[in-house]
Coordinates of C-alpha atoms in Angstrom, one line a residue:
M1 CA 0.0 0.0 0.0
N2 CA 1.4 3.4 -1.0
N3 CA 1.1 5.8 1.9
R4 CA 3.0 8.6 0.3
V5 CA 1.6 12.1 0.9
W6 CA 1.8 13.9 -2.4
I7 CA 1.1 17.4 -1.0
R8 CA 2.1 18.3 2.6
P9 CA -0.1 20.7 4.6
Q10 CA 2.6 23.3 4.7
E11 CA 2.8 23.2 0.9
L12 CA -1.0 23.8 0.6
V13 CA -0.8 26.8 3.0
L14 CA 2.2 28.2 1.0
G15 CA 0.2 27.8 -2.2
T16 CA -2.7 29.8 -0.8
V17 CA -0.3 32.4 0.6
I18 CA 1.2 32.8 -2.9
G19 CA -2.2 33.1 -4.5
V20 CA -3.5 35.8 -2.1
F21 CA -0.2 37.7 -2.2
T22 CA -0.2 37.7 -6.0
L23 CA -3.8 38.9 -6.1
S24 CA -3.1 41.7 -3.7
I25 CA 0.0 42.9 -5.6
L26 CA -1.9 42.9 -8.9
V27 CA -4.6 45.0 -7.5
I28 CA -2.2 47.4 -5.8
V29 CA -0.3 47.8 -9.1
G30 CA -3.7 48.4 -10.8
W31 CA -4.5 51.3 -8.4
F32 CA -1.0 52.9 -8.7
F33 CA -1.0 52.7 -12.5
S34 CA -4.7 53.1 -13.1
I35 CA -5.3 49.7 -14.8
P36 CA -9.1 49.1 -14.6
E37 CA -8.7 45.5 -15.8
L38 CA -6.8 44.6 -12.6
L39 CA -9.4 46.3 -10.4
Q40 CA -12.6 45.1 -12.1
L41 CA -13.0 41.7 -13.7
H42 CA -16.0 43.3 -15.6
P43 CA -16.9 46.9 -16.1
A44 CA -20.2 46.3 -14.4
F45 CA -18.6 44.7 -11.3
V46 CA -17.5 46.5 -8.2
P47 CA -13.7 47.1 -8.0
M48 CA -11.5 45.7 -5.3
Q49 CA -10.7 48.7 -3.1
F50 CA -7.1 49.6 -2.3
N51 CA -7.6 49.0 1.5
T52 CA -8.9 45.6 0.6
A53 CA -5.8 44.7 -1.4
L54 CA -3.6 46.1 1.4
C55 CA -5.3 43.9 3.9
F56 CA -4.9 40.9 1.7
L57 CA -1.2 41.6 1.4
L58 CA -0.9 41.8 5.2
C59 CA -2.9 38.6 5.6
S60 CA -0.6 36.7 3.2
I61 CA 2.4 37.9 5.2
C62 CA 0.8 36.9 8.5
L63 CA -0.2 33.4 7.3
N64 CA 3.2 32.8 5.7
N65 CA 5.0 33.6 9.0
G66 CA 2.7 31.1 10.8
N67 CA 3.3 28.5 8.0
H68 CA 7.1 28.6 8.7
F69 CA 6.4 28.2 12.4
N70 CA 8.1 31.4 13.4
R71 CA 7.1 33.4 16.5
Q72 CA 3.8 35.0 15.4
E73 CA 3.9 38.7 16.1
N74 CA 0.5 40.5 16.8
V75 CA 1.4 43.7 14.9
I76 CA -0.1 42.6 11.5
P77 CA -3.4 41.2 12.9
V78 CA -3.8 44.4 15.0
I79 CA -3.3 46.6 11.9
I80 CA -5.9 44.6 9.9
L81 CA -8.3 44.7 12.9
G82 CA -7.8 48.5 13.2
I83 CA -8.6 49.1 9.5
T84 CA -11.6 46.9 9.3
S85 CA -13.0 48.1 12.7
L86 CA -12.9 51.7 11.6
T87 CA -14.5 50.8 8.3
L88 CA -17.4 49.0 10.0
L89 CA -17.8 51.9 12.4
Q90 CA -18.3 54.2 9.4
Y91 CA -21.1 52.0 8.2
I92 CA -22.8 51.7 11.6
F93 CA -22.7 55.4 12.5
G94 CA -22.8 56.9 9.0
I95 CA -19.6 58.9 9.5
D96 CA -16.5 59.4 7.5
L97 CA -13.2 58.8 9.3
Y98 CA -11.1 59.6 6.2
I99 CA -9.5 56.2 6.0
D100 CA -11.1 55.0 2.7
E101 CA -8.8 57.1 0.5
F102 CA -6.0 57.6 3.0
F103 CA -3.5 55.6 0.9
M104 CA -5.0 56.0 -2.6
E105 CA -7.7 58.2 -4.2
A106 CA -10.5 56.1 -5.7
N107 CA -11.4 56.9 -9.3
I108 CA -13.7 53.9 -9.9
V109 CA -16.9 53.9 -7.8
T110 CA -19.0 51.3 -9.5
N111 CA -21.5 49.8 -7.0
T112 CA -19.7 51.7 -4.2
S113 CA -21.6 53.6 -1.5
S114 CA -18.5 55.6 -0.5
P115 CA -15.4 56.0 -2.7
G116 CA -12.6 53.7 -1.7
R117 CA -14.6 52.0 1.1
M118 CA -14.4 48.2 1.3
A119 CA -17.7 46.2 1.6
P120 CA -19.0 45.4 5.0
N121 CA -18.9 41.7 4.4
T122 CA -15.3 42.2 3.3
G123 CA -14.6 43.9 6.5
C124 CA -16.2 41.1 8.5
C125 CA -14.0 38.6 6.8
F126 CA -10.8 40.5 7.6
M127 CA -12.0 41.0 11.2
L128 CA -12.5 37.2 11.5
F129 CA -8.9 36.7 10.1
A130 CA -7.4 39.2 12.7
L131 CA -9.4 37.7 15.6
T132 CA -8.3 34.2 14.6
F133 CA -4.6 35.1 14.8
L134 CA -5.0 37.2 17.9
L135 CA -6.9 34.5 20.0
P136 CA -4.7 32.2 22.1
E137 CA -4.0 28.7 20.8
G138 CA -2.6 26.8 23.7
S139 CA -5.3 24.2 23.8
I140 CA -7.2 21.9 21.4
R141 CA -10.5 23.7 21.9
Q142 CA -8.9 27.1 21.0
L143 CA -7.4 25.6 17.8
E144 CA -10.9 24.1 17.0
I145 CA -12.5 27.6 17.3
K146 CA -9.8 29.0 15.0
G147 CA -10.6 26.3 12.5
V148 CA -14.3 27.2 12.6
L149 CA -13.6 30.9 12.1
S150 CA -11.4 30.1 9.2
S151 CA -14.2 28.0 7.6
F152 CA -16.6 31.0 7.9
I153 CA -14.2 33.2 6.0
F154 CA -14.3 30.6 3.2
C155 CA -18.1 30.5 3.6
L156 CA -18.6 34.2 3.0
G157 CA -16.3 34.1 0.0
L158 CA -18.2 31.2 -1.5
I159 CA -21.6 32.8 -1.0
A160 CA -20.4 35.9 -2.7
C161 CA -19.0 33.9 -5.7
G162 CA -22.2 32.0 -5.9
G163 CA -24.1 35.3 -6.0
Y164 CA -22.1 36.4 -9.0
V165 CA -22.7 33.1 -10.8
L166 CA -26.4 33.1 -10.0
Q167 CA -26.7 36.9 -10.6
L168 CA -27.9 37.5 -7.0
P169 CA -26.6 40.9 -5.8
S170 CA -27.9 40.2 -2.3
A171 CA -25.4 37.4 -1.9
Y172 CA -22.3 39.7 -2.4
G173 CA -23.8 43.1 -1.4
W174 CA -25.6 44.0 1.8
M175 CA -28.5 46.5 1.2
N176 CA -27.2 49.7 -0.5
M177 CA -23.7 49.4 0.8
T178 CA -20.5 48.7 -1.1
Q179 CA -20.5 45.2 -2.7
M180 CA -17.8 42.6 -2.4
A181 CA -15.8 42.3 -5.6
L182 CA -15.6 39.0 -7.4
H183 CA -11.8 38.6 -7.1
T184 CA -12.2 39.6 -3.4
A185 CA -14.6 36.7 -2.9
V186 CA -12.1 34.3 -4.6
G187 CA -9.3 35.7 -2.3
F188 CA -11.4 35.0 0.8
M189 CA -12.0 31.4 -0.4
L190 CA -8.2 30.9 -0.8
L191 CA -7.5 32.6 2.5
G192 CA -10.1 30.6 4.4
F193 CA -9.0 27.3 2.9
G194 CA -5.3 28.0 3.7
M195 CA -6.1 29.0 7.3
T196 CA -8.2 25.9 7.8
V197 CA -5.4 23.6 6.7
Y198 CA -2.9 25.6 8.8
F199 CA -4.9 25.2 12.0
I200 CA -5.9 21.6 11.4
E201 CA -2.2 20.8 11.0
K202 CA -1.4 22.6 14.3
E203 CA -4.3 20.8 16.0
R204 CA -3.0 17.4 14.7
K205 CA 0.5 18.1 16.0
L206 CA -0.8 19.1 19.3
K207 CA -3.1 16.1 19.6
K208 CA -0.5 13.6 18.2
A209 CA -3.5 11.6 16.9
L210 CA -3.5 11.1 13.1
S211 CA -6.5 8.8 13.1
N212 CA -9.2 11.0 14.7
P213 CA -8.7 14.7 14.4
N214 CA -11.7 17.0 15.4
K215 CA -14.0 18.0 12.5
L216 CA -15.5 21.2 14.0
W217 CA -13.9 23.1 11.1
M218 CA -16.5 21.5 8.8
V219 CA -19.2 23.8 10.4
G220 CA -18.4 26.8 8.1
Y221 CA -18.1 24.7 5.0
A222 CA -21.4 22.9 5.7
F223 CA -23.0 26.3 6.3
S224 CA -21.7 27.8 3.1
M225 CA -22.9 24.8 1.1
L226 CA -26.3 25.0 2.8
I227 CA -26.7 28.7 1.8
L228 CA -25.3 28.2 -1.7
I229 CA -27.7 25.2 -2.4
F230 CA -30.6 27.3 -1.0
L231 CA -29.7 30.2 -3.3
I232 CA -29.6 27.9 -6.3
D233 CA -32.9 26.3 -5.4
M234 CA -34.5 29.8 -5.0
N235 CA -33.4 30.7 -8.6
I236 CA -34.5 27.6 -10.5
P237 CA -38.1 26.8 -11.5
L238 CA -40.3 24.7 -9.3
G239 CA -40.4 21.9 -11.8
V240 CA -36.7 21.0 -11.2
A241 CA -35.9 18.9 -8.1
G242 CA -33.8 21.6 -6.5
G243 CA -33.6 19.9 -3.2
I244 CA -31.5 17.0 -4.5
P245 CA -28.1 18.9 -4.1
Y246 CA -28.7 18.9 -0.3
V247 CA -27.7 15.2 -0.4
I248 CA -24.1 16.4 -1.0
L249 CA -24.4 18.5 2.2
I250 CA -25.5 15.4 4.2
L251 CA -22.4 13.5 3.0
L252 CA -20.3 15.9 5.0
A253 CA -21.5 14.1 8.1
W254 CA -19.0 11.4 7.1
F255 CA -16.3 13.6 8.4
T256 CA -18.0 14.2 11.8
A257 CA -17.5 12.2 14.9
K258 CA -21.2 11.7 15.9
P259 CA -24.0 10.0 14.0
K260 CA -26.6 12.7 15.1
Y261 CA -25.0 15.2 12.7
A262 CA -26.4 13.3 9.7
I263 CA -29.9 13.6 11.1
V264 CA -29.4 17.3 11.9
L265 CA -28.1 18.1 8.4
G266 CA -31.0 16.0 7.0
L267 CA -33.6 18.0 8.9
L268 CA -32.1 21.3 7.9
S269 CA -32.1 20.2 4.3
I270 CA -35.7 19.2 4.5
V271 CA -36.7 22.5 6.0
L272 CA -34.9 24.5 3.3
T273 CA -36.4 22.3 0.6
L274 CA -39.9 23.1 1.9
I275 CA -39.0 26.8 2.0
G276 CA -37.7 26.7 -1.5
F277 CA -41.0 25.2 -2.7
F278 CA -42.9 28.2 -1.5
Y279 CA -40.5 30.9 -2.6
S280 CA -39.0 29.5 -5.9
A281 CA -40.1 31.0 -9.2
S282 CA -43.0 29.3 -10.9
S283 CA -42.2 27.2 -14.0
G284 CA -45.7 27.0 -15.5
L285 CA -45.7 23.2 -14.9
P286 CA -48.7 21.5 -13.1
H287 CA -48.7 22.0 -9.4
W288 CA -48.7 18.2 -8.7
M289 CA -45.5 17.9 -10.7
A290 CA -43.7 20.5 -8.5
I291 CA -45.0 18.7 -5.4
T292 CA -43.8 15.3 -6.7
N293 CA -40.3 16.7 -7.4
R294 CA -40.2 18.1 -3.8
V295 CA -41.3 14.8 -2.3
Y296 CA -38.7 12.9 -4.3
S297 CA -36.1 15.4 -3.0
I298 CA -37.2 14.9 0.6
L299 CA -37.2 11.1 0.2
A300 CA -33.7 11.2 -1.2
I301 CA -32.5 13.4 1.7
L302 CA -34.2 11.1 4.3
V303 CA -32.7 7.9 2.8
V304 CA -29.2 9.4 2.6
S305 CA -29.5 10.8 6.2
V306 CA -30.7 7.5 7.6
L307 CA -28.0 5.5 5.8
M308 CA -25.3 7.9 6.9
Y309 CA -26.6 7.7 10.5
I310 CA -26.5 3.9 10.4
I311 CA -23.0 3.9 8.9
K312 CA -21.7 6.3 11.5
R313 CA -23.3 4.2 14.3
K314 CA -21.6 1.0 13.0
E315 CA -18.3 3.0 12.6
L316 CA -18.5 4.0 16.3
K317 CA -19.2 0.4 17.4
L318 CA -16.2 -0.8 15.3
L319 CA -14.0 1.9 16.9
A320 CA -15.3 0.8 20.3
L321 CA -14.5 -2.9 19.5
N322 CA -11.0 -1.9 18.3
A323 CA -10.4 0.0 21.5
Q324 CA -11.5 -3.0 23.5
L325 CA -9.2 -5.2 21.5
D326 CA -6.3 -2.9 22.0
A327 CA -7.0 -2.8 25.7
R328 CA -7.1 -6.6 25.9
I329 CA -3.8 -6.8 23.9
L330 CA -2.2 -4.3 26.3
Q331 CA -3.6 -6.3 29.2
Q332 CA -2.2 -9.5 27.9
E333 CA 1.2 -7.8 27.3
E334 CA 1.2 -6.6 30.9
K335 CA 0.4 -10.1 32.1
G336 CA 3.2 -11.4 30.0
K337 CA 5.6 -8.8 31.4
L338 CA 4.6 -9.7 34.9
R339 CA 5.1 -13.4 34.2
D340 CA 8.5 -12.7 32.7
E341 CA 9.5 -10.6 35.7
K342 CA 8.5 -13.4 38.0
I343 CA 10.6 -15.8 36.0
D344 CA 13.5 -13.4 36.0
Q345 CA 13.2 -13.0 39.8
Y346 CA 13.1 -16.7 40.4
S347 CA 16.0 -17.2 38.0
L348 CA 18.0 -14.5 39.9
I349 CA 17.3 -16.3 43.2
V350 CA 18.4 -19.6 41.8
A351 CA 21.5 -18.0 40.2
N352 CA 22.4 -16.4 43.6
D353 CA 22.1 -19.7 45.4
L354 CA 24.2 -21.5 42.8
F355 CA 26.8 -18.8 42.7
F356 CA 27.4 -18.7 46.5
S357 CA 27.3 -22.5 46.6
F358 CA 30.0 -22.9 44.0
H359 CA 32.0 -20.0 45.6
S360 CA 31.9 -21.7 49.0
M361 CA 32.8 -25.0 47.4
K362 CA 35.8 -23.4 45.6
Q363 CA 37.0 -21.8 48.9
K364 CA 36.7 -25.1 50.7
M365 CA 38.7 -26.9 48.0
G366 CA 41.4 -24.2 48.4
D367 CA 41.5 -24.6 52.1
F368 CA 41.6 -28.4 51.8
K369 CA 44.5 -28.1 49.3
D370 CA 46.5 -25.7 51.5
G371 CA 45.8 -27.7 54.7
H372 CA 46.7 -31.1 53.2
K373 CA 49.4 -30.2 50.6
N374 CA 51.9 -32.6 52.1
L375 CA 49.4 -35.6 52.0
L376 CA 48.0 -34.9 48.5
G377 CA 51.3 -34.8 46.6
D378 CA 51.8 -33.1 43.2
D379 CA 49.2 -35.3 41.5
G380 CA 46.5 -34.7 44.1
R381 CA 47.2 -30.9 44.1
H382 CA 47.0 -30.8 40.3
K383 CA 43.6 -32.6 40.3
I384 CA 42.2 -30.2 42.9
E385 CA 43.5 -27.3 40.8
V386 CA 41.7 -28.8 37.8
I387 CA 38.5 -29.1 39.8
Q388 CA 38.9 -25.5 41.1
R389 CA 39.3 -24.2 37.5
S390 CA 36.2 -26.1 36.4
I391 CA 34.3 -24.7 39.4
H392 CA 35.6 -21.2 38.6
K393 CA 34.3 -21.5 35.0
L394 CA 30.9 -22.6 36.2
E395 CA 31.0 -19.8 38.8
E396 CA 31.8 -17.3 36.0
V397 CA 28.9 -18.5 33.8
I398 CA 26.5 -18.4 36.8
F399 CA 27.7 -14.9 37.6
R400 CA 27.1 -13.8 34.0
L401 CA 23.6 -15.2 34.1
K402 CA 23.1 -13.6 37.5
S403 CA 24.1 -10.3 36.1
L404 CA 21.8 -10.7 33.2
F405 CA 18.8 -11.5 35.4
A406 CA 19.8 -8.7 37.8
T407 CA 19.7 -6.3 34.9
K408 CA 16.2 -7.4 33.9
V409 CA 14.9 -7.4 37.5
D410 CA 16.5 -4.3 38.9
R411 CA 16.7 -2.1 35.8
I412 CA 18.2 1.3 36.1
K413 CA 17.3 3.3 39.2
K414 CA 18.8 5.6 41.8
V415 CA 21.2 3.6 44.0
S416 CA 22.9 4.8 47.3
V417 CA 26.5 3.8 47.2
Q418 CA 26.7 4.6 50.9
Q419 CA 24.1 1.9 51.6
I420 CA 25.8 -0.6 49.3
M421 CA 29.1 -0.1 51.2
E422 CA 27.4 -0.4 54.6
S423 CA 25.7 -3.6 53.4
V424 CA 28.9 -5.1 51.9
T425 CA 30.9 -4.2 55.1
A426 CA 28.2 -5.9 57.2
Q427 CA 28.2 -9.0 55.0
L428 CA 32.0 -9.3 55.2
A429 CA 32.3 -8.3 58.9
P430 CA 33.7 -11.7 60.0
T431 CA 36.4 -11.6 57.4
I432 CA 37.2 -7.9 58.2
Q433 CA 37.6 -8.8 61.9
E434 CA 39.7 -11.9 61.1
N435 CA 42.1 -9.9 59.0
K436 CA 42.2 -7.0 61.5
A437 CA 41.2 -4.7 58.7
N438 CA 40.2 -1.0 58.9
V439 CA 37.6 -0.1 56.3
L440 CA 37.4 3.7 55.9
F441 CA 34.9 5.5 53.7
R442 CA 33.2 8.9 53.9
E443 CA 29.6 9.8 52.8
L444 CA 29.3 8.3 49.3
P445 CA 26.9 9.6 46.6
V446 CA 23.7 8.4 45.0
V447 CA 24.2 7.1 41.4
E448 CA 22.0 5.7 38.7
G449 CA 22.6 2.1 37.8
N450 CA 21.7 -1.5 38.3
E451 CA 21.8 -2.1 42.1
G452 CA 22.5 -5.8 41.9
E453 CA 25.5 -5.4 39.6
L454 CA 26.9 -2.4 41.5
R455 CA 26.6 -4.4 44.7
L456 CA 28.6 -7.3 43.2
V457 CA 31.3 -4.9 42.1
F458 CA 31.7 -3.4 45.5
Y459 CA 31.5 -6.8 47.2
E460 CA 34.2 -8.2 44.9
L461 CA 36.6 -5.2 45.3
M462 CA 36.2 -5.3 49.0
K463 CA 36.8 -9.1 49.1
N464 CA 39.8 -8.8 46.9
S465 CA 41.3 -6.2 49.2
L466 CA 40.7 -8.4 52.2
E467 CA 42.4 -11.3 50.5
A468 CA 45.4 -9.2 49.7
H469 CA 46.4 -8.7 53.4
V470 CA 49.8 -9.4 54.8
E471 CA 49.7 -11.9 57.7
D472 CA 50.4 -10.4 61.2
F473 CA 50.0 -6.9 59.8
P474 CA 46.8 -4.8 60.0
L475 CA 45.1 -4.0 56.6
N476 CA 43.7 -0.6 55.8
I477 CA 41.1 -0.1 53.0
W478 CA 40.1 3.3 51.8
V479 CA 37.0 4.0 49.7
S480 CA 36.5 7.5 48.3
Y481 CA 35.0 9.3 45.4
L482 CA 35.5 12.5 43.3
K483 CA 33.1 14.2 40.9
V484 CA 34.8 14.9 37.6
D485 CA 32.6 16.5 34.8
D486 CA 29.7 14.1 34.3
F487 CA 31.2 11.2 36.1
Y488 CA 31.8 10.0 39.7
H489 CA 35.3 8.6 40.1
F490 CA 35.4 5.9 42.8
E491 CA 38.7 4.7 44.4
F492 CA 39.4 1.4 46.3
R493 CA 42.9 1.6 47.9
D494 CA 44.6 -0.8 50.2
D495 CA 48.0 -1.3 51.7
G496 CA 48.1 -5.1 51.1
I497 CA 50.7 -7.2 49.3
G498 CA 49.9 -5.8 45.8
T499 CA 50.6 -7.5 42.5
S500 CA 53.4 -7.3 40.0
D501 CA 51.0 -6.9 37.0
G502 CA 49.8 -3.5 38.0
G503 CA 49.8 -1.8 34.6
G504 CA 46.2 -2.8 33.6
L505 CA 43.5 -5.4 33.7
G506 CA 45.3 -8.6 32.7
A507 CA 42.9 -11.4 32.0
P508 CA 44.9 -14.0 34.0
I509 CA 44.6 -11.9 37.2
D510 CA 41.5 -12.9 39.1
A511 CA 42.2 -11.5 42.5
Y512 CA 45.0 -9.5 44.1
G513 CA 48.1 -11.5 44.6
N514 CA 47.0 -14.4 42.4
R515 CA 49.3 -15.2 39.6
S516 CA 48.1 -16.6 36.3
G517 CA 46.7 -20.0 36.9
D518 CA 46.6 -19.7 40.7
A519 CA 43.1 -20.6 41.7
G520 CA 43.6 -20.5 45.4
R521 CA 41.4 -17.6 46.1
M522 CA 39.6 -16.8 42.9
G523 CA 36.9 -14.2 43.1
I524 CA 34.6 -12.9 40.4
G525 CA 37.6 -11.2 38.9
L526 CA 38.5 -7.7 37.9
K527 CA 37.6 -8.5 34.3
M528 CA 34.0 -9.0 35.1
C529 CA 34.0 -5.9 37.2
Q530 CA 35.3 -4.0 34.2
R531 CA 32.5 -5.4 32.1
I532 CA 29.9 -4.2 34.5
M533 CA 31.4 -0.8 34.5
E534 CA 31.4 -0.7 30.7
S535 CA 27.8 -1.8 30.7
H536 CA 27.0 1.3 32.7
G537 CA 29.0 3.5 30.4
G538 CA 32.0 3.7 32.7
E539 CA 35.6 2.4 33.0
L540 CA 37.7 0.5 35.5
W541 CA 41.5 0.3 35.9
F542 CA 44.0 -0.4 38.7
E543 CA 47.6 0.4 39.8
S544 CA 49.5 -2.0 41.9
A545 CA 53.0 -3.0 42.9
I546 CA 54.5 -5.7 45.2
G547 CA 54.6 -4.5 48.8
E548 CA 52.9 -1.2 48.0
G549 CA 49.3 -2.2 47.9
T550 CA 46.7 -1.8 45.1
R551 CA 44.6 1.1 43.9
V552 CA 41.4 0.4 41.8
I553 CA 39.6 3.3 40.2
F554 CA 36.3 3.1 38.3
K555 CA 34.0 5.8 37.1
L556 CA 30.3 5.9 36.6
P557 CA 28.2 8.4 34.7
I558 CA 26.1 10.7 36.9
K559 CA 23.2 10.3 34.5
Q560 CA 22.4 6.9 33.1
H561 CA 20.7 6.0 29.9
P562 CA 17.5 4.0 30.0
A563 CA 18.0 0.3 30.8
S564 CA 17.2 -0.6 27.2
D565 CA 20.3 1.4 26.1
L566 CA 22.7 -0.4 28.4
K567 CA 25.4 -2.5 26.7
E568 CA 24.9 -6.2 27.1
I569 CA 27.2 -7.6 29.7
I570 CA 26.9 -11.2 28.4
P571 CA 27.4 -11.4 24.7
S572 CA 27.5 -15.2 24.9
V573 CA 27.8 -17.9 27.5
S574 CA 28.8 -20.8 25.4
P575 CA 32.5 -19.8 24.8
V576 CA 33.0 -20.1 28.6
L577 CA 31.6 -23.6 28.6
S578 CA 33.6 -24.7 25.7

């Protein structure tokens, strides 16, 4: 299916702006150079006044500024409102404020009550334009009102054009006052259409709902069609079924949200059809034939109204069913999410149990090997080391799974590093007392991250520092932080035995003081801590030397991305098992 939009709303608005601007410039040139053909489309027609052309020019500039989404200044609408208000005051109070020929002396006064004065219906259209742009537009309802006012500008222009076509001066001239020029009526149709498109687009963007924008802007267009069809009906003989065109009006109910509008438009059409029967010109045909034509027209209006009402009712029911279906789908998705969360929580619990079980088993194997190294011999120690390495691989796999499930369960949230350190210190309290260690840390900040993973990092670093102690000497561990730009830099520092490979994160180093292949006291490993930091958008590195202790530094972003944007800690588990 091709969903390509051939003409964008901004392009439609720009097209109307160009049309109105060109019209105004042509008329202004006609006044300056006295070219009657540009002022009157026919010698018997009223000319477009200079003030009218000037207001059209200002309207095109105002609408163009809005079309490019610049900050809309109120100067231009205020000028238009001032000119039209003064013009209408002259009509109301029968006075002359000397504004009609202020810019240009009028030398063509065909069907003009006062030289240079714009028609009252022209002034009403310009006043509607100015008010439309001066009214606030912060809400959907305000934009809907602006759309309705724009449609009424189109309506007045269409009625005037229809009057010229049907030769009804009362449609484009009010009483004995100046009449609206034909090209003025065309200009208002263009202007009203462009304004309607402009405000519908603004309403759509504000609503963010492409499927069901409000259709209040149809009011003016429906009203203009109603009046135009009525004028046509009044000017054709009774023998013609002049009420049939009202069916087109009822079809506008398709664009409305409620079925009742089809009935309302149908009733209005029937009333106007009956009025047209009594006031239309006689055709000389038998009276029964005129009555029959009217009855057929009313039957057609009734049938279309009822069918449109039924269609809109079914459309509403279909929309309601679709909404219910969407709600059920969302409900099932929420249930699925809850079920997945429970599975992840259960998996995290199982992974935790397995991890600490294997960790305990590995430690006991190390203690057994150290305590019975004389009895085991080289072959026995080698077998225990093989078992330890196998357990370590399983432990690493379980840790990776544990980190994955922790990421799914905990997600990203605000985490107190102070509370994590207090919890880790309490958890390792027996080991701290056994090693006569002093753990010193000041008030640590709150960060954003996965609490389970960050807790494992602090636990591992603390445990590694405790394992790096020198026998018969007290161990000091300092934990501090520093804010640098958009990161928190944390530092773990101890005065333990240190390691000779202190230039970076060597993969063979799994804990402080452990050489490559030494599985005596393997922890999770700095490599996994580094991966956790990278998954949070940070880094980890360390400096160490034999006899000088170890200093581990890692940094975390102050502001984390959403959990869905985190890097995956576990690209694959199978290579570890292989």
